[in-house]
Coordinates of N, CA and C in Angstrom, one line a residue:
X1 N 6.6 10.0 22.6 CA 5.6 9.7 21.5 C 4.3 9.3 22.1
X2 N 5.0 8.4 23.1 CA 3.0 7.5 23.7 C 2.4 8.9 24.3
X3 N 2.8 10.2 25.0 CA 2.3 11.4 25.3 C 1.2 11.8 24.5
X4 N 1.8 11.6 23.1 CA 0.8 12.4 22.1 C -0.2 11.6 21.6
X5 N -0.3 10.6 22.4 CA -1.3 10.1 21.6 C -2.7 10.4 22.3
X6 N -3.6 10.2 21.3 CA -4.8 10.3 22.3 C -5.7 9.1 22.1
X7 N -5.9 8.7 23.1 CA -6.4 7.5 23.7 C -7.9 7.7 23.3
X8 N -8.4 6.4 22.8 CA -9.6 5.8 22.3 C -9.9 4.2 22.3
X9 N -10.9 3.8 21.7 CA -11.5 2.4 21.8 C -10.3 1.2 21.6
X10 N -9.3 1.9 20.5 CA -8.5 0.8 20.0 C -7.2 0.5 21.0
X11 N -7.5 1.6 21.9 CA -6.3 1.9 23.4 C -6.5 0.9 24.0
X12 N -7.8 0.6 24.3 CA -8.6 -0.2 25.6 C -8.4 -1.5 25.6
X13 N -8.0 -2.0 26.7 CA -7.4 -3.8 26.9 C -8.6 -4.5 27.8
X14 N -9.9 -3.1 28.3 CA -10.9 -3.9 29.2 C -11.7 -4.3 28.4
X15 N -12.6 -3.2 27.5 CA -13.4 -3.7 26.6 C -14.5 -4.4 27.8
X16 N -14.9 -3.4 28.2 CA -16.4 -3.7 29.4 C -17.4 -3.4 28.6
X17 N -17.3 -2.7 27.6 CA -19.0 -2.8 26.8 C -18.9 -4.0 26.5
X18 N -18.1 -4.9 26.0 CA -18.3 -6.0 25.2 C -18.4 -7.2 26.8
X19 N -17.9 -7.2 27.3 CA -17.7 -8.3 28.4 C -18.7 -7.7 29.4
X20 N -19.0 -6.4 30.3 CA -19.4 -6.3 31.0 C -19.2 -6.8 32.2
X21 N -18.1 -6.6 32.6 CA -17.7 -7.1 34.0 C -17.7 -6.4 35.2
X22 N -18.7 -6.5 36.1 CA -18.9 -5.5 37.1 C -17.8 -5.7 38.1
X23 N -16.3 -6.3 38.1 CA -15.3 -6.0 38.9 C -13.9 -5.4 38.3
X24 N -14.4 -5.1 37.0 CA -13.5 -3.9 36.2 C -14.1 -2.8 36.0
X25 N -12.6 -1.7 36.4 CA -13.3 -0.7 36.1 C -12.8 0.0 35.0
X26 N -13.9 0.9 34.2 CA -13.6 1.5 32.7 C -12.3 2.5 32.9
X27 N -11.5 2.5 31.8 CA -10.6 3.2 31.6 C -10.7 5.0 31.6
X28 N -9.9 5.6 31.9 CA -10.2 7.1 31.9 C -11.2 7.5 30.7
X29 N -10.1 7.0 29.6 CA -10.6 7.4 28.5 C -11.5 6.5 27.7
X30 N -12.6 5.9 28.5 CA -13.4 5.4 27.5 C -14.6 6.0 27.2
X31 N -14.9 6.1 25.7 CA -15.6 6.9 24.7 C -16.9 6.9 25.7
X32 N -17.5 5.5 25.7 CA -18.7 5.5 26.1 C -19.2 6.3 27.8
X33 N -18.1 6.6 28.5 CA -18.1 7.2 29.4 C -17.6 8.4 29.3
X34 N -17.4 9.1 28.2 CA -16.6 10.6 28.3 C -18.1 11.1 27.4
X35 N -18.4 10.2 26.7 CA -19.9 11.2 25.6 C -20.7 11.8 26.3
X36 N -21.8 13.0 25.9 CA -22.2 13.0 26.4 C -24.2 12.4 26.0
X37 N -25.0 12.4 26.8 CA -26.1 12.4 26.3 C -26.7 12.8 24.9
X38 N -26.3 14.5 24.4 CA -26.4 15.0 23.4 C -26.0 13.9 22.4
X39 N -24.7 13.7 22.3 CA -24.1 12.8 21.6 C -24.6 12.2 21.0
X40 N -25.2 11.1 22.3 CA -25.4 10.0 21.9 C -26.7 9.3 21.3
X41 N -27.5 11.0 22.0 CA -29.0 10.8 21.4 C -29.2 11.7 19.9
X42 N -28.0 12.0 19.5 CA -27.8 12.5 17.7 C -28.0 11.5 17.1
X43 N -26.5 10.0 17.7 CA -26.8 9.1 16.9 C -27.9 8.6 17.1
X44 N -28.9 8.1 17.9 CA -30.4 7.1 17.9 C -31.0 8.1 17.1
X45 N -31.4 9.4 17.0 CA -32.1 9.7 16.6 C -32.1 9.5 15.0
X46 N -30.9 9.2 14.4 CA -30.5 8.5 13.1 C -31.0 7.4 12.5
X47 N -31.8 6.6 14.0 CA -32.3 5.4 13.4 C -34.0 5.4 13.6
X48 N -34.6 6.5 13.7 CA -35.9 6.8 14.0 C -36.3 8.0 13.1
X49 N -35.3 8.5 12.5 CA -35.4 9.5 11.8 C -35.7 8.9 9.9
X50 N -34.6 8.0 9.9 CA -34.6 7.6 8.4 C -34.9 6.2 8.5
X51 N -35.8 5.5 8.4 CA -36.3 4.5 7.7 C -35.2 3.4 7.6
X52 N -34.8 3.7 6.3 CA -33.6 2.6 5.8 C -32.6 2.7 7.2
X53 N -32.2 3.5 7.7 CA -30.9 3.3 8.7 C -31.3 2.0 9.8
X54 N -33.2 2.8 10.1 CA -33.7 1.5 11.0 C -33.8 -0.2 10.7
X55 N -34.2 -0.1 9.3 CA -34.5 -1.0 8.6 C -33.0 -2.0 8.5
X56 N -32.0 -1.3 8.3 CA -30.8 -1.7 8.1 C -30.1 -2.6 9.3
X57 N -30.6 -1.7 10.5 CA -30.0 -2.3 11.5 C -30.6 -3.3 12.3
X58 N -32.0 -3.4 12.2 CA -32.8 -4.7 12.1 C -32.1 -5.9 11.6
X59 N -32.7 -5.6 10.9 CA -32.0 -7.0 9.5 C -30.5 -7.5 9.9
X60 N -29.8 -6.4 10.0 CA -28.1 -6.7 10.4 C -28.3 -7.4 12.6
X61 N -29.3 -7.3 12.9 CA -29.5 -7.8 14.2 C -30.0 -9.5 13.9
X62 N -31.2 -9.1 13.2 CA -31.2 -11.0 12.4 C -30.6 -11.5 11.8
X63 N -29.7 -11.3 11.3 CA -28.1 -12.1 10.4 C -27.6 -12.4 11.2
X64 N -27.5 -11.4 12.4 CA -25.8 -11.8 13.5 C -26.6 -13.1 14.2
X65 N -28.1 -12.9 14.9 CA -28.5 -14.1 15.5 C -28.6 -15.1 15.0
X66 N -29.0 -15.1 13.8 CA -29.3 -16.9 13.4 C -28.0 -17.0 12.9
X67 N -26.9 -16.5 12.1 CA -25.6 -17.2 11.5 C -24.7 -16.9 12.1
X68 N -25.1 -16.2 13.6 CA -23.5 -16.5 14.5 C -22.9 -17.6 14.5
X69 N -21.7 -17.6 13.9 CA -20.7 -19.1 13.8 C -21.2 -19.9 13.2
X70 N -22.4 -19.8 12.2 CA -22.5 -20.6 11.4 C -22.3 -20.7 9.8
X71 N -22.8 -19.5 9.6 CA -23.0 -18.7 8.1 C -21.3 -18.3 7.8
X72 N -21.0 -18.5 6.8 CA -19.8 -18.1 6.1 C -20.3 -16.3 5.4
X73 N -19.6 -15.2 5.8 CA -20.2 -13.7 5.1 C -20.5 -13.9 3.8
X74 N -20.3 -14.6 3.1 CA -21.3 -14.8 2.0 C -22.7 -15.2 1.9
X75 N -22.7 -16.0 2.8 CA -24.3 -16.4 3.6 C -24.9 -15.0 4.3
X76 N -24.3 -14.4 5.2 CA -24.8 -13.7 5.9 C -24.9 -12.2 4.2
X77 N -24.4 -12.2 3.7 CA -25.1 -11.2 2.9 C -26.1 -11.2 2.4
X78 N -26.2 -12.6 1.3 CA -27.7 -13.2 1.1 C -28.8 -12.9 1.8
X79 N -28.5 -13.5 3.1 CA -29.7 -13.3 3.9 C -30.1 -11.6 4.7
X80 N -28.6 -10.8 4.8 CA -29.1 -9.5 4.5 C -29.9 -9.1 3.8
X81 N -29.4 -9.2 2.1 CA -30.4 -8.8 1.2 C -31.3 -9.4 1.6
X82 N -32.1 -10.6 1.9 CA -33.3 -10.7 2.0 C -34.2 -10.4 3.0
X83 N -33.6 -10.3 4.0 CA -34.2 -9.3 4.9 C -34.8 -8.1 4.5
X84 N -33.6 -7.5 4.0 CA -34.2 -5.9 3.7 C -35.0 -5.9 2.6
X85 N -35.1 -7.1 1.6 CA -36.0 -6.9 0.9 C -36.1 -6.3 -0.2
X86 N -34.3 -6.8 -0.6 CA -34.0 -6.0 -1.8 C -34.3 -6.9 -3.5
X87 N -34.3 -6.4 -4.3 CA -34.2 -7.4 -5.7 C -33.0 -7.3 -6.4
X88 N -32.9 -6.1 -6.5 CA -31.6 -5.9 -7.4 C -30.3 -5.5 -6.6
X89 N -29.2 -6.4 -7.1 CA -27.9 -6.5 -6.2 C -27.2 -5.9 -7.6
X90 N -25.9 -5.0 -6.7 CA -25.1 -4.5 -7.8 C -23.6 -5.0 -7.4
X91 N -22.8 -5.9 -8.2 CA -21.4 -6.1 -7.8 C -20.1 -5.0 -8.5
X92 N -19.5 -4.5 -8.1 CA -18.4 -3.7 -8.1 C -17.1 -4.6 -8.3
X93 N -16.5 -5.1 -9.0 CA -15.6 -5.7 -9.0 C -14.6 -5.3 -9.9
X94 N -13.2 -6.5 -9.0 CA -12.2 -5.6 -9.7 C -11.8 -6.7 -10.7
X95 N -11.8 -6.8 -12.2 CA -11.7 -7.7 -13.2 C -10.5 -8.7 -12.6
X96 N -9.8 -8.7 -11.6 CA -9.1 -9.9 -11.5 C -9.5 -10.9 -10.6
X97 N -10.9 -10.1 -10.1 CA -12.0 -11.1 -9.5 C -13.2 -11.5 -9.9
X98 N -13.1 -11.5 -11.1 CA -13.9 -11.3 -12.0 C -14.6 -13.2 -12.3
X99 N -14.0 -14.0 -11.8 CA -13.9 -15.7 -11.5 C -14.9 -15.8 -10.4
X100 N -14.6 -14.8 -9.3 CA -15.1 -15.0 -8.0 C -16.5 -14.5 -8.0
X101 N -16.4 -13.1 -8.8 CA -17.5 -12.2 -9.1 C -19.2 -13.5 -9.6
X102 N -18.4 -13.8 -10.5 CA -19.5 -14.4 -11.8 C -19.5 -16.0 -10.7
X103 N -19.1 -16.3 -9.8 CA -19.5 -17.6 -8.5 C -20.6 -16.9 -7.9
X104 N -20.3 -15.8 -7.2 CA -21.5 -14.4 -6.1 C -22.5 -14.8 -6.6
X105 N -22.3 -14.0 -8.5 CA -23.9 -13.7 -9.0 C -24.6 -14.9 -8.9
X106 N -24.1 -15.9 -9.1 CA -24.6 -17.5 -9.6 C -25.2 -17.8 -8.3
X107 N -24.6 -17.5 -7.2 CA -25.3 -17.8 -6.1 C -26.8 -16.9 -5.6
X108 N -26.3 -15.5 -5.7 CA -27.1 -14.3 -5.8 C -28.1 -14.7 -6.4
X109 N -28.6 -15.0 -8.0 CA -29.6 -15.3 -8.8 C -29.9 -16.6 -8.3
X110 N -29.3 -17.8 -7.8 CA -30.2 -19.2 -7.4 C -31.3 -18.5 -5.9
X111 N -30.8 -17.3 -5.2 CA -31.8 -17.0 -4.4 C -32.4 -15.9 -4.5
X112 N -32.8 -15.8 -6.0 CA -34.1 -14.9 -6.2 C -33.6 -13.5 -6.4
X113 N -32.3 -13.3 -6.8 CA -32.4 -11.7 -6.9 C -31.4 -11.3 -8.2
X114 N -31.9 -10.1 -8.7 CA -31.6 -10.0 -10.1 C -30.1 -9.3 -9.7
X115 N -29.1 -9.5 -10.4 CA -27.4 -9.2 -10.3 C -27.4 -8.2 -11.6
X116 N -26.3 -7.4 -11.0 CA -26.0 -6.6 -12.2 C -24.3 -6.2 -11.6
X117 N -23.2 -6.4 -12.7 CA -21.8 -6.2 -12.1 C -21.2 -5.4 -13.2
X118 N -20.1 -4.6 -12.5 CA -19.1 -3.7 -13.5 C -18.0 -3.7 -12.8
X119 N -17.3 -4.1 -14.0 CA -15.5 -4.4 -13.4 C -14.6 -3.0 -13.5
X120 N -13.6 -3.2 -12.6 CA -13.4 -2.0 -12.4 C -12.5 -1.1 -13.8
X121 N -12.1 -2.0 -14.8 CA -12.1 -1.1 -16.1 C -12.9 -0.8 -17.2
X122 N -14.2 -0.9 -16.9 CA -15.4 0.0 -17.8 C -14.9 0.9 -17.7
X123 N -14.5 1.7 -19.0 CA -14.5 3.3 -18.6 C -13.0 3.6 -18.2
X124 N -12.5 2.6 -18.4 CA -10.9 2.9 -17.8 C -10.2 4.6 -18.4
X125 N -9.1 4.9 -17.3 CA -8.6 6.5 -18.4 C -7.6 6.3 -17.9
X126 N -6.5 6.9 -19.0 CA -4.7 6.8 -19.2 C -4.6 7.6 -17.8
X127 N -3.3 7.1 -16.9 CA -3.2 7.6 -16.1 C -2.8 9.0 -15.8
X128 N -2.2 9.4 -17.2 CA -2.0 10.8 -17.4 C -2.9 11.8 -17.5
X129 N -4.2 11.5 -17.8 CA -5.2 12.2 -17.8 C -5.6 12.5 -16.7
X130 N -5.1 11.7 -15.9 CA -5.7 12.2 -14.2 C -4.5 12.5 -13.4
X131 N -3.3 12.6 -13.9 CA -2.2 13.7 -13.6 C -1.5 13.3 -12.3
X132 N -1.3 11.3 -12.7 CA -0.6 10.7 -11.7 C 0.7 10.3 -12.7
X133 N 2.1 10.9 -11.8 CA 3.1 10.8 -12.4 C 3.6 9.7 -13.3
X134 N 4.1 9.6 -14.3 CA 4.8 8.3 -15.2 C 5.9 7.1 -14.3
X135 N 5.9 7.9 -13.1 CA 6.8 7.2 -12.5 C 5.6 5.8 -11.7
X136 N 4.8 6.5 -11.6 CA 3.8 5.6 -10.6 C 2.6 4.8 -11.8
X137 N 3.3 4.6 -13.2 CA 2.2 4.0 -13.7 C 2.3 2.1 -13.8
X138 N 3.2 2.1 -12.8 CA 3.1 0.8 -13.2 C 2.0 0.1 -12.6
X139 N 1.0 -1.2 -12.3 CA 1.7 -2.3 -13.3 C 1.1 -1.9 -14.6
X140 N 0.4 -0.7 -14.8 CA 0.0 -0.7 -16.5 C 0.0 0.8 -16.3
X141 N -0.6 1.1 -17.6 CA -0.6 2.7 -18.0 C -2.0 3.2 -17.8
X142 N -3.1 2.2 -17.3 CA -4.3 2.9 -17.4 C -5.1 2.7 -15.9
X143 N -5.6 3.4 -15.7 CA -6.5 3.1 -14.4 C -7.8 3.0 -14.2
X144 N -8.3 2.3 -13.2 CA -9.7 1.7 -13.2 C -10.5 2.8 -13.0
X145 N -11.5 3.1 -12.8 CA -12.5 4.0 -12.9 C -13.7 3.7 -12.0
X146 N -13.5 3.7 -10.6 CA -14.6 3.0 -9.6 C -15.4 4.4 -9.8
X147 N -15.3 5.4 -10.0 CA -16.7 6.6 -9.8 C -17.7 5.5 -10.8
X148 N -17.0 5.9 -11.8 CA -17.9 5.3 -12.9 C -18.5 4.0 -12.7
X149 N -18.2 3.3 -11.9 CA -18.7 1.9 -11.5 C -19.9 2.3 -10.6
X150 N -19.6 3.1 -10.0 CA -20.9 3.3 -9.0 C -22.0 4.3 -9.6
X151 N -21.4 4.5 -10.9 CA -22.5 5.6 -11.6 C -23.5 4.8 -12.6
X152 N -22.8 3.6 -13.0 CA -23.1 2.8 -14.0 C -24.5 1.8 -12.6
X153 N -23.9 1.7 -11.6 CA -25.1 0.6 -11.0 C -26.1 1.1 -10.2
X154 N -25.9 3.1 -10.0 CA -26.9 3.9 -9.7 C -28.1 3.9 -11.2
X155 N -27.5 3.9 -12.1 CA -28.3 4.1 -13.2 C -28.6 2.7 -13.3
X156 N -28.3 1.9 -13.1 CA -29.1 0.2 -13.7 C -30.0 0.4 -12.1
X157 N -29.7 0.9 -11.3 CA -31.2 1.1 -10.4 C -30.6 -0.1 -9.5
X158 N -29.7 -0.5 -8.9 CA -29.4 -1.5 -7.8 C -29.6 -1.1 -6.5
X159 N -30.3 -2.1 -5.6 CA -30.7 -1.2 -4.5 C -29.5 -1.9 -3.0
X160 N -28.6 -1.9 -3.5 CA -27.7 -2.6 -2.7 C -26.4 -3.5 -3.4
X161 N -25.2 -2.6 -3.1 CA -24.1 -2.9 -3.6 C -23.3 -4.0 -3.0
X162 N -22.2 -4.6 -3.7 CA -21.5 -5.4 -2.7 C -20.0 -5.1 -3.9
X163 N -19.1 -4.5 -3.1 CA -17.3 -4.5 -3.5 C -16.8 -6.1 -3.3
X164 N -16.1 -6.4 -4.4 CA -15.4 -7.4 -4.8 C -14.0 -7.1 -5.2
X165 N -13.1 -6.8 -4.0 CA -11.5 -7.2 -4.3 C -10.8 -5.7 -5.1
X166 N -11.8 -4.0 -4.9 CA -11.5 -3.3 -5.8 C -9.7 -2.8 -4.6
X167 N -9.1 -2.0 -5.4 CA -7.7 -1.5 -4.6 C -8.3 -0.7 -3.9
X168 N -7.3 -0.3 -2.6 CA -7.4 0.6 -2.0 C -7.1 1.8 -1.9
X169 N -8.3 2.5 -2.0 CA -8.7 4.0 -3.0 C -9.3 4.1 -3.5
X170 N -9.6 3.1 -4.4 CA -10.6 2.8 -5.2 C -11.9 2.3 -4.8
X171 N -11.5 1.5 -3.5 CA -12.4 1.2 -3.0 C -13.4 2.5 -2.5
X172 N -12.4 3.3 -1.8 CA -12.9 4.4 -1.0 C -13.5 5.4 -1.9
X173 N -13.6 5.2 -3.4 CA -13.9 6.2 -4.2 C -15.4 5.8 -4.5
X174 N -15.4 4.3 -4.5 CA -16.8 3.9 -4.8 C -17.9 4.2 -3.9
X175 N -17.4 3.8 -2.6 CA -18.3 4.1 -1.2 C -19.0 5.4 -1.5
X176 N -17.7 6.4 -1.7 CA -18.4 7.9 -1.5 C -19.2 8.0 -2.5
X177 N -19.2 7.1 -3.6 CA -20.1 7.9 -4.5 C -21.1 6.8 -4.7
X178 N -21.1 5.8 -4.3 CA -22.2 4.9 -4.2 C -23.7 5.3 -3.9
X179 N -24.7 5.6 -4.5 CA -25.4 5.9 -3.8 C -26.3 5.0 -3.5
X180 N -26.3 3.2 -3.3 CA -27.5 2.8 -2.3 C -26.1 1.6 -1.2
X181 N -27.0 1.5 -0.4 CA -26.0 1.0 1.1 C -25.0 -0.2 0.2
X182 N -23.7 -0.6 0.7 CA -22.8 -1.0 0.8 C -21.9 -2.0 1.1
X183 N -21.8 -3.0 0.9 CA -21.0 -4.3 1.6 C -19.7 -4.6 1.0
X184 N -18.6 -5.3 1.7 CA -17.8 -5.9 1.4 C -17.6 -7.2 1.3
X185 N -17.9 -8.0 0.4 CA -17.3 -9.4 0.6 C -15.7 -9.8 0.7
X186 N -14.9 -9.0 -0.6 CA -13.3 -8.8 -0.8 C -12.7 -8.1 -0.8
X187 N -12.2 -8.5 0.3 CA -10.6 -7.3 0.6 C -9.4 -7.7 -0.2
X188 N -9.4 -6.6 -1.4 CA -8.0 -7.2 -2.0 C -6.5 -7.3 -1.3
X189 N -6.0 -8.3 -0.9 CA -4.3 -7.9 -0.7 C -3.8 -8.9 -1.6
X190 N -3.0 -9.1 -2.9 CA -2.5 -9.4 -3.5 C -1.1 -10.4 -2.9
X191 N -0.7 -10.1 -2.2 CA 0.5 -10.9 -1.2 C 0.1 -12.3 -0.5
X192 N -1.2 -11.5 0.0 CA -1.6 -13.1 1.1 C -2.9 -13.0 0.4
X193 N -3.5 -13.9 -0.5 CA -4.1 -14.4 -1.2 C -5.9 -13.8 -0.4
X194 N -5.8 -12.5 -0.9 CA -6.7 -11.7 0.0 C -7.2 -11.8 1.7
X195 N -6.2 -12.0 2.2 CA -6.5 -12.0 3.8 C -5.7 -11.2 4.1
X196 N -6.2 -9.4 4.1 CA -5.3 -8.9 4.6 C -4.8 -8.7 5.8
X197 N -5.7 -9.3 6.8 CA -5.7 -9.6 8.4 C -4.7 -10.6 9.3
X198 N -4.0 -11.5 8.3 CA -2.7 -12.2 8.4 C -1.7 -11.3 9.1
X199 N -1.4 -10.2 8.7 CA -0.3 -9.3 9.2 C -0.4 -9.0 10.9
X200 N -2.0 -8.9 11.0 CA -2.3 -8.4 12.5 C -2.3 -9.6 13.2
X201 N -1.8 -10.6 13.1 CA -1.6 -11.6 13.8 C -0.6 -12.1 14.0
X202 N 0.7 -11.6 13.2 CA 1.6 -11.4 13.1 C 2.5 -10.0 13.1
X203 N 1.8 -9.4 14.4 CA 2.3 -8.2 14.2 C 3.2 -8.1 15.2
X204 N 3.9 -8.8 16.1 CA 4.8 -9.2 17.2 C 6.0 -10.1 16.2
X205 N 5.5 -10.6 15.1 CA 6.4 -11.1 14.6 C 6.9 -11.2 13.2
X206 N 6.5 -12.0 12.2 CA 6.8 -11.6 10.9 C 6.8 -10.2 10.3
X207 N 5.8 -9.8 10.7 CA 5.4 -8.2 10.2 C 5.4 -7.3 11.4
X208 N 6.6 -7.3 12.3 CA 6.9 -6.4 12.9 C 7.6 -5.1 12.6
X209 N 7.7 -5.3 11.5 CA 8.4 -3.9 11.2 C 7.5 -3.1 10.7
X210 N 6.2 -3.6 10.7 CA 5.0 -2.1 10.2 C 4.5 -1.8 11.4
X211 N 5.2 -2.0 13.0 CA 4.6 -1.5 13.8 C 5.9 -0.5 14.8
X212 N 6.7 -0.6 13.8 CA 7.7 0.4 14.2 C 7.6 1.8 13.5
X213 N 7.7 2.5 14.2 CA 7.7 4.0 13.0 C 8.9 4.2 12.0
X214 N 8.2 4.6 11.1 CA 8.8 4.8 9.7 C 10.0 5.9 9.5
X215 N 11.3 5.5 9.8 CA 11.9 6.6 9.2 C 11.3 7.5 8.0
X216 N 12.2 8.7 8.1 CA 11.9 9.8 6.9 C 12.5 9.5 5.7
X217 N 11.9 9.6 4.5 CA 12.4 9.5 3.6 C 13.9 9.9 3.0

């Protein structure tokens, strides 16, 4: 099985881009030593080419310096947006965050910027209509509608979104169709009281059995 795998960033135990230690040496397969030039000068040219990409990663360079270890990601979003210089913030939420949602805005609006949120059943549709089995409707019969969330905060004109707690898929539905840049504040896991990162810390232990392969059905 370890044969087939193919080795990448998440392989690597040196992790010399991050440490840089000139008495280790890089792994066969590390990325930044197999790319080539072409590569790598596609991606820079991404940040010289479009504006916002540059603009973006600026800003995200002054967040990480002044609130390393200090800012809680809710801080460091704020002061994203204000970096980049945005007004209107759009929240995506999933109505059982909807407590946490309406805290964000409250904070969002005390520093200057206009909020606008849609919970993820605006627009809800029976799950039948979208031709997911009756077996799989639980815990209810209808389902959220993230396209429509991100269609609803394209059209109120938000120039920068932030996901609150939507499921997984849903989340992934919003991204795609989001059209202005993106954040996460909440990661929904309903088990551990949204930390779904608990598991990977426990992955030698409690939750060792999601790192064994899955028998076949």
């Amino acid at each position: 099985m370890a044969d087939e795998i193919r080795r990448s960033c998440i392989d690597c135990a040196v992790t010399l881009c991050d440490a840089h230690n000139p008495h280790k040496a890089f792994p066969a397969f590390c990325l930044s030593r197999q790319m080539t030039e072409e590569q790598r000068n596609n991606s820079l040219r991404e940040y010289f080419t479009s504006e916002e990409d540059k603009k973006i990663v600026q800003a995200a360079a002054v967040v990480e310096a002044e609130g390393y270890r200090k800012w809680p990601r809710v801080q460091e979003t704020i002061e994203f947006a204000r970096q980049m210089g945005y007004q209107k913030i759009g929240i995506a939420t999933c109505v059982a965050l909807i407590r946490e949602s309406r805290t964000l805005a409250k904070m969002l609006r005390a520093n200057g910027f206009e909020v606008y949120g849609v919970g993820c059943k605006a627009g809800e549709v029976p799950k039948t209509e979208l031709g997911i089995h009756p077996k799989y409707h639980g815990p209810g019969p209808m389902a959220c509608n993230p396209i429509l969330q991100a269609q609803l905060l394209a059209e109120e004109g938000t120039e920068f979104n932030i996901v609150m707690g939507l499921c997984v898929g849903h989340d992934s539905l919003f991204y795609k169709h989001s059209q202005a840049p993106t954040t996460t504040l909440v990661v929904k896991d309903r088990v551990l009281m949204h930390n779904p990162v608990m598991p990977l810390y426990h992955g030698d232990g409690y939750y060792s059995n999601l790192t064994k392969p899955r028998e076949e059905d």
